[in-house]
Tab-separated table of C-alpha atoms in Angstrom:
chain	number	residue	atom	x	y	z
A	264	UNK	CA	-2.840	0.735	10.104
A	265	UNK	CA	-2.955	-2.735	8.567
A	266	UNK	CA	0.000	-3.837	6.464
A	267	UNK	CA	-0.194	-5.620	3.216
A	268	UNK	CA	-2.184	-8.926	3.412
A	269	UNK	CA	-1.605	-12.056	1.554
A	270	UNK	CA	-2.619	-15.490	1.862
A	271	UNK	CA	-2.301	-18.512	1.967
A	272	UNK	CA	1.124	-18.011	3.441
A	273	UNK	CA	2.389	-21.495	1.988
A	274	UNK	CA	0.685	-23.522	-0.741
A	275	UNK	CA	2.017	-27.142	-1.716
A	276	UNK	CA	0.526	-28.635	-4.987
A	277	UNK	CA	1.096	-30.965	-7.357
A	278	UNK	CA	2.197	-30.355	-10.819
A	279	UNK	CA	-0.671	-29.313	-12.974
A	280	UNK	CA	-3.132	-28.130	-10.409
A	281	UNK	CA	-4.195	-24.626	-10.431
A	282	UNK	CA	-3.333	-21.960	-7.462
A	283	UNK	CA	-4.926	-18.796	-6.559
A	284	UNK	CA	-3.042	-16.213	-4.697
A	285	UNK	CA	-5.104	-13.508	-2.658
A	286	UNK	CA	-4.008	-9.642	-1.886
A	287	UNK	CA	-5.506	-7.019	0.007
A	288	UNK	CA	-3.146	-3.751	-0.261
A	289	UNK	CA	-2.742	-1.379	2.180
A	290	UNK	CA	-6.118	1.326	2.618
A	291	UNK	CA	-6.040	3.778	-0.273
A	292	UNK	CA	-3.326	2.573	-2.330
A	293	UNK	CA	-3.966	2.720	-6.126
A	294	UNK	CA	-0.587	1.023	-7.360
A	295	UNK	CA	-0.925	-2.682	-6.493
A	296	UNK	CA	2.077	-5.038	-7.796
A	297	UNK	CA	2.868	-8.680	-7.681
A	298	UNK	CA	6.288	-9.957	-8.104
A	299	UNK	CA	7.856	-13.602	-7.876
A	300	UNK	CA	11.229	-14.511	-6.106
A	301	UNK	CA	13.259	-17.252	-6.448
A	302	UNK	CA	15.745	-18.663	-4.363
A	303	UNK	CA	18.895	-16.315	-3.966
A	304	UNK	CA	17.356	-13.887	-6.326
A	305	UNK	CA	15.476	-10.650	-5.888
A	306	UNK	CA	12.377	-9.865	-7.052
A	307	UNK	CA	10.529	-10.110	-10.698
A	308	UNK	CA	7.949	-8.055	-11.405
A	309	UNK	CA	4.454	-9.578	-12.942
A	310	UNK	CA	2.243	-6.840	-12.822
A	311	UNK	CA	1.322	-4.031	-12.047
A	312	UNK	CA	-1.928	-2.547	-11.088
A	313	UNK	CA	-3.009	0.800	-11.236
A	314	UNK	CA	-6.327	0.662	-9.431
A	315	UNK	CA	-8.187	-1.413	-11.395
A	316	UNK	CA	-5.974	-1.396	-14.553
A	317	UNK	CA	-3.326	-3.973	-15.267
A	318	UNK	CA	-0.964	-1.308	-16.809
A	319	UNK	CA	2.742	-3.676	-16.729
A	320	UNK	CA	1.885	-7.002	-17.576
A	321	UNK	CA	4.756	-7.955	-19.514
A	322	UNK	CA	6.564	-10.096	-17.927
A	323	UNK	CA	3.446	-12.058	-16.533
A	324	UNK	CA	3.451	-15.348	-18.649
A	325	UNK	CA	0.053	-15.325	-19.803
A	326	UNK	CA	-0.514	-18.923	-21.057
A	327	UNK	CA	-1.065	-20.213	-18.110
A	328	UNK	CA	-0.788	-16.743	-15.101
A	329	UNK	CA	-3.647	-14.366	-14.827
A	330	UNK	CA	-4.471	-12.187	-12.270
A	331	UNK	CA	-7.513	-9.613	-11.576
A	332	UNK	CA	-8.361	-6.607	-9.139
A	333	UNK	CA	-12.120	-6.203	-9.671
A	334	UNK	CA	-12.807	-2.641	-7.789
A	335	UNK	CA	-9.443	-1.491	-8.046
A	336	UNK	CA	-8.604	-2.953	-4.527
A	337	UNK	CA	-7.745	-6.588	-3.678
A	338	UNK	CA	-6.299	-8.701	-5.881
A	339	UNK	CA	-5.821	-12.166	-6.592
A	340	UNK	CA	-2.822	-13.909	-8.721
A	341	UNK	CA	-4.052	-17.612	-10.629
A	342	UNK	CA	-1.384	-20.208	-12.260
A	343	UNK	CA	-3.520	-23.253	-13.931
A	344	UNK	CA	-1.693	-25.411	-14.571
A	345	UNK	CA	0.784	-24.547	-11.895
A	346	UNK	CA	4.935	-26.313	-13.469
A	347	UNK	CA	7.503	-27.698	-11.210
A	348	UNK	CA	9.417	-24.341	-12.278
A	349	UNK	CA	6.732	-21.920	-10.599
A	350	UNK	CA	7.810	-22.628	-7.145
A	351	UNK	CA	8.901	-19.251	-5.734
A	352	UNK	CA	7.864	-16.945	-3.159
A	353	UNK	CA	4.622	-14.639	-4.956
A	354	UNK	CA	5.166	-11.391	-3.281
A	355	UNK	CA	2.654	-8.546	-3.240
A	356	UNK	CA	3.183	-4.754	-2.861
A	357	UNK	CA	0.995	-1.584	-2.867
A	358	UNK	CA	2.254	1.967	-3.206
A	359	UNK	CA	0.095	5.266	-2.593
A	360	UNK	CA	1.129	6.256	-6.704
A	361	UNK	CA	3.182	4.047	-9.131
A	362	UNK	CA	6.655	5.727	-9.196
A	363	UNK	CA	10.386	4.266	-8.554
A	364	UNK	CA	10.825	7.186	-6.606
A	365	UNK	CA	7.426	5.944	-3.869
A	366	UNK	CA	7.738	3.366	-0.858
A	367	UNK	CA	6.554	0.042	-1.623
A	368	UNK	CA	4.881	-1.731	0.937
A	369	UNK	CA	5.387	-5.686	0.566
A	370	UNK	CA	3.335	-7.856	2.221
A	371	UNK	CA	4.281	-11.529	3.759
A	372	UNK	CA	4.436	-13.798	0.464
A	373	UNK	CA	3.454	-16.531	-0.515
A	374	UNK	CA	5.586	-19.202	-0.630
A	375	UNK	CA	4.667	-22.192	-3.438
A	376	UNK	CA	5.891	-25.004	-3.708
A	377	UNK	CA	5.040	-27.048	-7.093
A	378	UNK	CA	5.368	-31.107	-6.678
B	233	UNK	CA	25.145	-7.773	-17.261
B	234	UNK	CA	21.898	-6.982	-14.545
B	235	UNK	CA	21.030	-3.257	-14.286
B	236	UNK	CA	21.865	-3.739	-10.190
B	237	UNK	CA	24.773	-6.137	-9.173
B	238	UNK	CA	25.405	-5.874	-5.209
B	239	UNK	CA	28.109	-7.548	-3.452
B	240	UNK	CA	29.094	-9.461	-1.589
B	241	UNK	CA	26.553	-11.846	-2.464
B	242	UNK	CA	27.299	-13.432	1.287
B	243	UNK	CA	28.618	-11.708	4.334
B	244	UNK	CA	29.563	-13.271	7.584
B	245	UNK	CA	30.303	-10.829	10.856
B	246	UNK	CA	31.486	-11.313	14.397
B	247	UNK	CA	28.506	-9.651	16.521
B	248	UNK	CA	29.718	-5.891	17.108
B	249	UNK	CA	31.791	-5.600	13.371
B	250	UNK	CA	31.070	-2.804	11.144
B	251	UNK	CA	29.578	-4.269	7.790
B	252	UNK	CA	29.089	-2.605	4.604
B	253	UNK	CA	27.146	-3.856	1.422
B	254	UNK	CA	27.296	-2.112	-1.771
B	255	UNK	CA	24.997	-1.752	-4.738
B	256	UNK	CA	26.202	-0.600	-8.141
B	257	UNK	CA	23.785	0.336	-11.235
B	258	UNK	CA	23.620	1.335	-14.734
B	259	UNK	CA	20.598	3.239	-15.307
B	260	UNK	CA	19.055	6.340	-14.473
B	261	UNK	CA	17.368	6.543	-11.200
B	262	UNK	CA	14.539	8.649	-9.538
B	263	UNK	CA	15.400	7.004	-6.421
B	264	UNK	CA	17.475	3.823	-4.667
B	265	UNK	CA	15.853	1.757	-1.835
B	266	UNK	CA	17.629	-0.747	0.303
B	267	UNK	CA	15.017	-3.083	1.911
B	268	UNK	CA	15.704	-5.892	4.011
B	269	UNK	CA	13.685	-9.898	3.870
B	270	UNK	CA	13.902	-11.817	6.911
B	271	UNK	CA	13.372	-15.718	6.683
B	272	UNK	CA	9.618	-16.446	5.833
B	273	UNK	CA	9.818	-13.655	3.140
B	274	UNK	CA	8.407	-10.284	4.236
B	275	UNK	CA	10.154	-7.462	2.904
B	276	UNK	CA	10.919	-4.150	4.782
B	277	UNK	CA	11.930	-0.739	3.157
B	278	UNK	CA	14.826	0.447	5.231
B	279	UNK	CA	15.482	3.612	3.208
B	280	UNK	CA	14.732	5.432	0.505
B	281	UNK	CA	17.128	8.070	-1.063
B	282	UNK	CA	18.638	10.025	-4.359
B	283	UNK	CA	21.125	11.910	-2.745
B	284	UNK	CA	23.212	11.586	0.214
B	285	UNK	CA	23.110	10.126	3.249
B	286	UNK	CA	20.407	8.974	5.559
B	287	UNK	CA	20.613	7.302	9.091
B	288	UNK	CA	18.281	5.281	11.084
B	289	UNK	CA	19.776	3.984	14.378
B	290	UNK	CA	22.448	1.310	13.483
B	291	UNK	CA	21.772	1.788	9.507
B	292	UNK	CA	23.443	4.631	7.129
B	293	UNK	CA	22.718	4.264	3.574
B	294	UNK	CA	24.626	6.977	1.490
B	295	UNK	CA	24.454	7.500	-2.327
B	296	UNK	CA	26.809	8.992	-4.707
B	297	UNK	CA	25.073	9.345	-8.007
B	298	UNK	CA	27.827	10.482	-10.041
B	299	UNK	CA	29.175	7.441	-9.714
B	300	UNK	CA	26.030	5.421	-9.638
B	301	UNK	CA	26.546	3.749	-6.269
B	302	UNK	CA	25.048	3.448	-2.646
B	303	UNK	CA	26.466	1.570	0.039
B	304	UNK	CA	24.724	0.021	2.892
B	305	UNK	CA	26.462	0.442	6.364
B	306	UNK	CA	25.769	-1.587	9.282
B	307	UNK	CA	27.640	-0.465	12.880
B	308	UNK	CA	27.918	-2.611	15.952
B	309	UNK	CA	26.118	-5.586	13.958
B	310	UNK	CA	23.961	-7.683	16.097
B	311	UNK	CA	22.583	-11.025	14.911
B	312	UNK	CA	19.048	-9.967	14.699
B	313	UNK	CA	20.217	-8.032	11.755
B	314	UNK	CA	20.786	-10.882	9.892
B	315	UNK	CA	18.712	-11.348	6.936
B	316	UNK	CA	19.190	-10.546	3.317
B	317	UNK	CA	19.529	-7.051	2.241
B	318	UNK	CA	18.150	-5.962	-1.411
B	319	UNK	CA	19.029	-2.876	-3.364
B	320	UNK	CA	16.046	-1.658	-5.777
B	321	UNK	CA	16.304	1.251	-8.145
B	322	UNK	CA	13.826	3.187	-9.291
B	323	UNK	CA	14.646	4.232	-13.154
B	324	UNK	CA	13.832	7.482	-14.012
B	325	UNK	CA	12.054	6.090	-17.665
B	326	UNK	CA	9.580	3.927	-16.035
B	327	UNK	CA	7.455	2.726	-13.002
B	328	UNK	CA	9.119	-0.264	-11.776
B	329	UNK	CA	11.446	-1.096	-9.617
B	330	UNK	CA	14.631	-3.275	-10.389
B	331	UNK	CA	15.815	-5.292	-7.562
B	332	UNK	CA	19.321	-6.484	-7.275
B	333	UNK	CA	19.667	-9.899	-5.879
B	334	UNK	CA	20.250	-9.622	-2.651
B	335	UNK	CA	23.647	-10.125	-0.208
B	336	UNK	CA	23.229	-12.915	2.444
B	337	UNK	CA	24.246	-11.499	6.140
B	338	UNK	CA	24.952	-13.551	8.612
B	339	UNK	CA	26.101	-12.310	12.203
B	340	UNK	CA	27.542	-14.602	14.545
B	341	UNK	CA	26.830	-14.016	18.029
């Protein structure tokens, strides 16, 4: 069974240009997330998909992140305009149901790097 | 103060030591995961537990709720476990996980 996809794998842009990140979860997953790392830290959450529905968004900073998952199975994470301070690792995860108590299954990351 | 604090932040080992990482928390949990991130980023659950002890091969996570702490324990360490090692809870009020940040291990060959 496939894993978690993400791509690109690494993305280098210059301040102000926009970025798209693209996730495919694993195969009947409804619980999609995407999370940021920085350096020497763990994970932030963003969001939080259940299928289709973002339904944990609060810590996604909406002026300038959105994200989408049209049909409730990929996904894809947009900065525009991407900051010097976004450059992180964007991690994706998918879990069969939305619960601290389920597996998450993280995929690769992407790692960004903001110029 | 974070809701998960591990330590040590950084851990060096002779090849063949016996490490152990902790992970202390504050909230409620429905469940603690230790997962491990190699260089390049991908993430790995190693185990997932809320009571106990578990053991995979070299790996034996245990978890003593009462006193809201797991440890992570590591025998005959080889240097293809290095990597960083991340405690997560799960809270028992919500969805989301809440990562700790992570304790650098390095084994020397």
């Amino acid at each position: 069974e496939a894993g978690v996809v993400q791509s690109p794998r690494y993305k280098i842009i210059e301040k102000k240009q926009p970025v798209a990140f693209w996730c495919n979860p694993i195969s009947g997953h409804n619980t999609l997330y995407w999370y940021r790392q920085n350096l020497g830290q763990g994970p932030e959450l963003l969001i939080r998909y259940e299928n289709e529905e973002a339904v944990d968004d609060s810590q996604l900073p909406k002026d300038r992140f959105s994200a989408e998952r049209l049909k409730g199975v990929d996904s894809t994470l947009k900065i525009q305009p991407a900051e010097l301070g976004d450059s992180a690792v964007y991690l994706c995860a998918s879990s069969p149901i939305g619960q601290g108590s389920y597996e998450q299954y993280f995929g690769p990351g992407t790692r960004l790097t903001v110029t | 103060k974070n809701e998960v604090e591990q330590s040590p932040q950084n851990l060096t080992a002779q090849e063949g030591e016996f490490i152990t990482i902790n992970c202390s928390y504050s909230v409620g949990i429905s469940a603690l995961h230790w997962l491990q991130q190699h260089p390049g980023g991908g993430i790995v659950s190693l185990f997932m537990l809320s009571s106990g002890k578990k053991k995979h091969g070299r790996l034996i996570a245990t978890i003593n709720i009462q006193e809201k702490h797991s440890s992570l324990h590591i025998t005959a360490s080889h240097p293809r476990d290095s990597a960083v090692y991340i405690c997560a809870v799960g809270e028992t009020s919500g969805s989301r996980l809440t990562f700790g940040e992570g304790t650098q291990l390095t084994v020397n060959p």
